[in-house]
Amino acid sequence: MAFQRETTTMIGVWLVVLMVLSKGLSSTGVVPDNFTIPSFVNIGVLYSFNTSVGRMVKTAVQAAVDDVNSDPSILANTKLKASLQEDTKYRGFLSIAEALQLMATQTVAIIGPQTSTTAHVISHIANELQVPLLSFTATDPTLSSLQFPFFIRTAFSDIYEMTAIADFVNYFGWREVIAVYGDDDHGRNGIGALGDKLSERRCKISFKAPMTPEATREEITDVLVQAALEESRVVVLHTSTAWGPKVLSVAKSLGMMENGYVWITTTFLSTWLDIGSPLSSDATDDMQGVITLRMYIPDSERKRWFFSRWKNLTTGKTANGSQGLSTYGIFAYDTVYALAHALDAFFKQGNQITFSRDPKLSQLRGDNIHLDAVKIFNEGKLLHKYIYEVNMTGVSGLFKFTSDGDLVNPAYEIINVIGTGTRRVGYWSNYTGLSIVPPEALYSKPPNRSSASQKLLPVLWPGETTHKPRGWVFPNNGRMLKIGVPKRVSYREFVSQVQGTDMFKGFCIDVFLSAVNLLPYAVPYKFVSYGDGDSNPSNTELARLITAGVFDAAVGDITITTERTKMVDFTQPYIESGLVVVASVKKTDSNAWAFFTPFTPMMWTVTAVFFLLVGAVVWILEHRLNDDFRGPPKQQMVTILWFSFSTMFFAHRENTVSTLGRFVLLIWLFVVLIINSSYTASLTSILTVKQLSSPVKGIESLRSSKEPIGYLQGSFTRNYLIDEIGIDESRLVPLKTPEETAEALKKGPQKGGVAAYVDERAYIELFLSSRCDYSIVGQEFTRNGWGFAFPRDSPLAVDLSTAILELAENGDLQRIHDKWLLSSACLSQGAKLEVDRLNLRSFWGLYLVCGLACVLALLIYCIQTMRQYSKHRPEELESSGHGSGSSCLRTFLTFIDEKEEIVKSRSKRKKMEGIS
């Protein structure tokens, strides 16, 4: 189809060529081929000068030509001669004749055309004749340098404008927009670019409303009425200054400029406002609160000079005084200067301007058709190259092309229409996105496109409100939301269909209805059952049907899983429900050795060792001072054992007299107190609370076994056990109802049943509420929740999430839970599945403190004993002075075995004898 359209276009182009040339174009003079630097160069300007934009462009181009011709630093010996050609229709086809008239005057470049539609057509002629086509208003992003190498855009492409709009929409959190646009190349391709940029941000165009470029007020009304029936309230208007304000006027009359709407327009509106400035209140009354974009021109001395000069150039040309100036006028001025710089570089390299006949046209010559006037610009490719190499500072700032043929540093002002004027609420640049500071202030910093760095000033929206519009409503087209509800055959307390009606009831339904009642708007909906009623339907398939458009939402016991979140959006979970393991349990009776149960073997061993250790330490510290800890060796061993274990009951009869001994005993008695209390409490629990036991300990024991496992048919549990846990599919047994589950668990794996049943905790609590022979074993091994499913990026999912949180905060969610899922007494009997034995991990801190106290006391005792030994050792050892090592050791052991009082008395007596 594209090839057919292009072929038809080319046939039309050459038909017009033949018509124009047959009417006398051959009479135009030809510049001689052999010349050096010409005294003047022909450039063409193809615009509709009877429009407001065309009149402004004409003034700007003439001013630029005059300035170039009077500037000796540019084209010193050559003057620019601008041929102004009226593009009377600016529709494309009839503009071909006007373009050919410029081509026939040996024009080296054409500034224009005004519209992208015309640019698409005459770019073929420019390619054939190698004449550069420079346009600052044909911003269609599909006018690429690949297809149209001689088309040069001297303003910002619409691709950047649409990126700015997409960032603006994403900044405020809207996900859908309505696109209203002119049904031509400029409108279609611009909106196509907008759709691409929105999709990159997980947004989309929900409704496209094309209009003919010359639509009447009635036709505009019909299109906007259709748009008003849609869900989105964010409207992007992409059209021209000719009829864009008319669309806003119709929207105002239809009530589409009221509170709740968002209108975003492309640069046509800022151009219309700038050219018509100052405007009356009647002119701007139809566009209050509208957001529009304006190509950003950095503030500079040259810009201020040009604005001052513009007033002098246009004073008296309009009824309001001077003619307004938009950014297109500034780019028009810079385009002439850029072309002059390129021609200057062209001539400085010794190049000449020559034309030659097109051999393809020669084949079409006939007796009545003269094609001699239309010739190829031989140096067109060279001039094209110099244009792209221009690097200058113009009124618009840095004027330089990228390798892709676009101007550098594309940026836009974001304008809010307020009163009879506008207010800037921020900037957008391709470098850092949205900001409230001028883009040139950010170019010296690293690019930052994070969400935290995106900022805008407050906006006054339609309806004169600063509160951000929600951006959507339920479409007023009589259509109700189709909400899929799983038709369950088990656990009908959660969701079930009322027999013989289209109504549903249950815990999930009540939560949904309560949340909907909290929304600040009405939600038209109807429940549609999903499932055959014979087996539980797959909720994953239900989510997939939302993606396919069969359902608009799904309400029920739908678990939020990774697979499902890739297809739909979920609300905030309204109930937590992870996977657990249920198995048969039996009562465990106490035995004769139950008193050993409170402590683990390691705990018993360490406790016994510390009893002996503390007894030995206290004996060492008290032996030289306390008669209770002296006597024959056999008696001392009995004393150590008795003292050690009697401290358990605080029944020790030996008194401690040393400070170190009392210190150690005090620490040890505190440890014993804690150990006794913990033992007593644990033993009491073991003997008084019913104990349950099961061969299945949890999911890990199931993984290592080979026994069959049951799961709820239709649940995501099957895939989870296979993919995540690694259980073989052959071991899994689907079970439909709680009765079937209980029967399978009762039979066990030996009789064709299952060893355990894996399901979500919400179901299990209901299952166990009336079945006390089964219990949850092990820990919950997933953390899931249930939510309501909606299509991706649905705003209703966000609002319902807020409503669910409000239900949780005000207690309504718990009341709904108690109404449907309140547990029976069976769950509250307090039976314990496993005995909680006390282990060393809970008491190692106490033992550590006690051990450190013993070590510290022994260290101090050894230091004191060594000092006494060196002071009070026997006289005979001191007199000999050369005793053997074994004799010294025996002497030391004898010393520490003696009572301290005897040693001191003997030493005192010997000292008195020595004095006498």
JSON list of N, CA and C in Angstrom, two decimals, residues 584-615:
[
{"chain": "A", "resi": 584, "resn": "SER", "atom": "N", "xyz": [-1.93, -35.69, 59.01]},
{"chain": "A", "resi": 584, "resn": "SER", "atom": "CA", "xyz": [-2.63, -36.35, 60.13]},
{"chain": "A", "resi": 584, "resn": "SER", "atom": "C", "xyz": [-1.72, -36.33, 61.36]},
{"chain": "A", "resi": 585, "resn": "VAL", "atom": "N", "xyz": [-2.32, -36.11, 62.51]},
{"chain": "A", "resi": 585, "resn": "VAL", "atom": "CA", "xyz": [-1.56, -36.08, 63.77]},
{"chain": "A", "resi": 585, "resn": "VAL", "atom": "C", "xyz": [-2.25, -37.01, 64.76]},
{"chain": "A", "resi": 586, "resn": "LYS", "atom": "N", "xyz": [-1.45, -37.47, 65.75]},
{"chain": "A", "resi": 586, "resn": "LYS", "atom": "CA", "xyz": [-2.00, -38.30, 66.82]},
{"chain": "A", "resi": 586, "resn": "LYS", "atom": "C", "xyz": [-1.46, -37.82, 68.16]},
{"chain": "A", "resi": 587, "resn": "LYS", "atom": "N", "xyz": [-2.23, -38.14, 69.21]},
{"chain": "A", "resi": 587, "resn": "LYS", "atom": "CA", "xyz": [-1.87, -37.68, 70.53]},
{"chain": "A", "resi": 587, "resn": "LYS", "atom": "C", "xyz": [-0.70, -38.48, 71.07]},
{"chain": "A", "resi": 588, "resn": "THR", "atom": "N", "xyz": [0.24, -37.80, 71.71]},
{"chain": "A", "resi": 588, "resn": "THR", "atom": "CA", "xyz": [1.41, -38.44, 72.31]},
{"chain": "A", "resi": 588, "resn": "THR", "atom": "C", "xyz": [1.24, -38.43, 73.83]},
{"chain": "A", "resi": 589, "resn": "ASP", "atom": "N", "xyz": [1.20, -39.66, 74.46]},
{"chain": "A", "resi": 589, "resn": "ASP", "atom": "CA", "xyz": [1.05, -39.75, 75.91]},
{"chain": "A", "resi": 589, "resn": "ASP", "atom": "C", "xyz": [2.38, -39.61, 76.60]},
{"chain": "A", "resi": 590, "resn": "SER", "atom": "N", "xyz": [2.35, -39.11, 77.85]},
{"chain": "A", "resi": 590, "resn": "SER", "atom": "CA", "xyz": [3.58, -38.98, 78.64]},
{"chain": "A", "resi": 590, "resn": "SER", "atom": "C", "xyz": [4.07, -40.37, 79.06]},
{"chain": "A", "resi": 591, "resn": "ASN", "atom": "N", "xyz": [5.42, -40.51, 79.27]},
{"chain": "A", "resi": 591, "resn": "ASN", "atom": "CA", "xyz": [6.00, -41.78, 79.69]},
{"chain": "A", "resi": 591, "resn": "ASN", "atom": "C", "xyz": [6.74, -41.60, 81.01]},
{"chain": "A", "resi": 592, "resn": "ALA", "atom": "N", "xyz": [7.33, -42.69, 81.49]},
{"chain": "A", "resi": 592, "resn": "ALA", "atom": "CA", "xyz": [8.00, -42.66, 82.79]},
{"chain": "A", "resi": 592, "resn": "ALA", "atom": "C", "xyz": [9.22, -41.76, 82.81]},
{"chain": "A", "resi": 593, "resn": "TRP", "atom": "N", "xyz": [9.77, -41.48, 81.66]},
{"chain": "A", "resi": 593, "resn": "TRP", "atom": "CA", "xyz": [11.00, -40.66, 81.60]},
{"chain": "A", "resi": 593, "resn": "TRP", "atom": "C", "xyz": [10.71, -39.26, 81.05]},
{"chain": "A", "resi": 594, "resn": "ALA", "atom": "N", "xyz": [9.50, -38.81, 81.24]},
{"chain": "A", "resi": 594, "resn": "ALA", "atom": "CA", "xyz": [9.11, -37.50, 80.71]},
{"chain": "A", "resi": 594, "resn": "ALA", "atom": "C", "xyz": [9.88, -36.36, 81.37]},
{"chain": "A", "resi": 595, "resn": "PHE", "atom": "N", "xyz": [10.39, -36.61, 82.63]},
{"chain": "A", "resi": 595, "resn": "PHE", "atom": "CA", "xyz": [11.10, -35.53, 83.31]},
{"chain": "A", "resi": 595, "resn": "PHE", "atom": "C", "xyz": [12.43, -35.19, 82.64]},
{"chain": "A", "resi": 596, "resn": "PHE", "atom": "N", "xyz": [12.91, -36.07, 81.75]},
{"chain": "A", "resi": 596, "resn": "PHE", "atom": "CA", "xyz": [14.13, -35.74, 80.99]},
{"chain": "A", "resi": 596, "resn": "PHE", "atom": "C", "xyz": [13.84, -34.86, 79.77]},
{"chain": "A", "resi": 597, "resn": "THR", "atom": "N", "xyz": [12.58, -34.76, 79.41]},
{"chain": "A", "resi": 597, "resn": "THR", "atom": "CA", "xyz": [12.22, -34.10, 78.15]},
{"chain": "A", "resi": 597, "resn": "THR", "atom": "C", "xyz": [12.50, -32.61, 78.11]},
{"chain": "A", "resi": 598, "resn": "PRO", "atom": "N", "xyz": [12.33, -31.83, 79.20]},
{"chain": "A", "resi": 598, "resn": "PRO", "atom": "CA", "xyz": [12.50, -30.38, 79.07]},
{"chain": "A", "resi": 598, "resn": "PRO", "atom": "C", "xyz": [13.85, -29.94, 78.52]},
{"chain": "A", "resi": 599, "resn": "PHE", "atom": "N", "xyz": [14.93, -30.66, 78.84]},
{"chain": "A", "resi": 599, "resn": "PHE", "atom": "CA", "xyz": [16.26, -30.27, 78.37]},
{"chain": "A", "resi": 599, "resn": "PHE", "atom": "C", "xyz": [16.72, -31.19, 77.26]},
{"chain": "A", "resi": 600, "resn": "THR", "atom": "N", "xyz": [17.46, -30.64, 76.36]},
{"chain": "A", "resi": 600, "resn": "THR", "atom": "CA", "xyz": [18.13, -31.46, 75.34]},
{"chain": "A", "resi": 600, "resn": "THR", "atom": "C", "xyz": [19.33, -32.16, 75.98]},
{"chain": "A", "resi": 601, "resn": "PRO", "atom": "N", "xyz": [19.83, -33.24, 75.37]},
{"chain": "A", "resi": 601, "resn": "PRO", "atom": "CA", "xyz": [21.01, -33.92, 75.94]},
{"chain": "A", "resi": 601, "resn": "PRO", "atom": "C", "xyz": [22.20, -32.99, 76.15]},
{"chain": "A", "resi": 602, "resn": "MET", "atom": "N", "xyz": [22.44, -32.10, 75.23]},
{"chain": "A", "resi": 602, "resn": "MET", "atom": "CA", "xyz": [23.56, -31.18, 75.39]},
{"chain": "A", "resi": 602, "resn": "MET", "atom": "C", "xyz": [23.33, -30.26, 76.59]},
{"chain": "A", "resi": 603, "resn": "MET", "atom": "N", "xyz": [22.08, -29.84, 76.78]},
{"chain": "A", "resi": 603, "resn": "MET", "atom": "CA", "xyz": [21.77, -28.97, 77.91]},
{"chain": "A", "resi": 603, "resn": "MET", "atom": "C", "xyz": [22.01, -29.70, 79.23]},
{"chain": "A", "resi": 604, "resn": "TRP", "atom": "N", "xyz": [21.59, -30.97, 79.31]},
{"chain": "A", "resi": 604, "resn": "TRP", "atom": "CA", "xyz": [21.83, -31.77, 80.52]},
{"chain": "A", "resi": 604, "resn": "TRP", "atom": "C", "xyz": [23.32, -31.92, 80.78]},
{"chain": "A", "resi": 605, "resn": "THR", "atom": "N", "xyz": [24.10, -32.19, 79.74]},
{"chain": "A", "resi": 605, "resn": "THR", "atom": "CA", "xyz": [25.54, -32.43, 79.90]},
{"chain": "A", "resi": 605, "resn": "THR", "atom": "C", "xyz": [26.25, -31.17, 80.40]},
{"chain": "A", "resi": 606, "resn": "VAL", "atom": "N", "xyz": [25.97, -30.04, 79.77]},
{"chain": "A", "resi": 606, "resn": "VAL", "atom": "CA", "xyz": [26.65, -28.80, 80.17]},
{"chain": "A", "resi": 606, "resn": "VAL", "atom": "C", "xyz": [26.25, -28.41, 81.58]},
{"chain": "A", "resi": 607, "resn": "THR", "atom": "N", "xyz": [24.97, -28.60, 81.95]},
{"chain": "A", "resi": 607, "resn": "THR", "atom": "CA", "xyz": [24.53, -28.25, 83.30]},
{"chain": "A", "resi": 607, "resn": "THR", "atom": "C", "xyz": [25.24, -29.10, 84.34]},
{"chain": "A", "resi": 608, "resn": "ALA", "atom": "N", "xyz": [25.36, -30.41, 84.08]},
{"chain": "A", "resi": 608, "resn": "ALA", "atom": "CA", "xyz": [26.06, -31.30, 85.02]},
{"chain": "A", "resi": 608, "resn": "ALA", "atom": "C", "xyz": [27.53, -30.92, 85.16]},
{"chain": "A", "resi": 609, "resn": "VAL", "atom": "N", "xyz": [28.17, -30.60, 84.04]},
{"chain": "A", "resi": 609, "resn": "VAL", "atom": "CA", "xyz": [29.58, -30.20, 84.09]},
{"chain": "A", "resi": 609, "resn": "VAL", "atom": "C", "xyz": [29.76, -28.95, 84.93]},
{"chain": "A", "resi": 610, "resn": "PHE", "atom": "N", "xyz": [28.86, -27.99, 84.79]},
{"chain": "A", "resi": 610, "resn": "PHE", "atom": "CA", "xyz": [28.99, -26.75, 85.57]},
{"chain": "A", "resi": 610, "resn": "PHE", "atom": "C", "xyz": [28.71, -26.97, 87.05]},
{"chain": "A", "resi": 611, "resn": "PHE", "atom": "N", "xyz": [27.81, -27.92, 87.39]},
{"chain": "A", "resi": 611, "resn": "PHE", "atom": "CA", "xyz": [27.61, -28.24, 88.79]},
{"chain": "A", "resi": 611, "resn": "PHE", "atom": "C", "xyz": [28.93, -28.72, 89.41]},
{"chain": "A", "resi": 612, "resn": "LEU", "atom": "N", "xyz": [29.59, -29.64, 88.75]},
{"chain": "A", "resi": 612, "resn": "LEU", "atom": "CA", "xyz": [30.86, -30.15, 89.26]},
{"chain": "A", "resi": 612, "resn": "LEU", "atom": "C", "xyz": [31.94, -29.08, 89.25]},
{"chain": "A", "resi": 613, "resn": "LEU", "atom": "N", "xyz": [31.97, -28.26, 88.18]},
{"chain": "A", "resi": 613, "resn": "LEU", "atom": "CA", "xyz": [32.99, -27.24, 88.07]},
{"chain": "A", "resi": 613, "resn": "LEU", "atom": "C", "xyz": [32.87, -26.20, 89.17]},
{"chain": "A", "resi": 614, "resn": "VAL", "atom": "N", "xyz": [31.65, -25.75, 89.43]},
{"chain": "A", "resi": 614, "resn": "VAL", "atom": "CA", "xyz": [31.45, -24.76, 90.48]},
{"chain": "A", "resi": 614, "resn": "VAL", "atom": "C", "xyz": [31.79, -25.35, 91.85]},
{"chain": "A", "resi": 615, "resn": "GLY", "atom": "N", "xyz": [31.41, -26.62, 92.08]},
{"chain": "A", "resi": 615, "resn": "GLY", "atom": "CA", "xyz": [31.75, -27.25, 93.35]},
{"chain": "A", "resi": 615, "resn": "GLY", "atom": "C", "xyz": [33.25, -27.33, 93.56]}
]
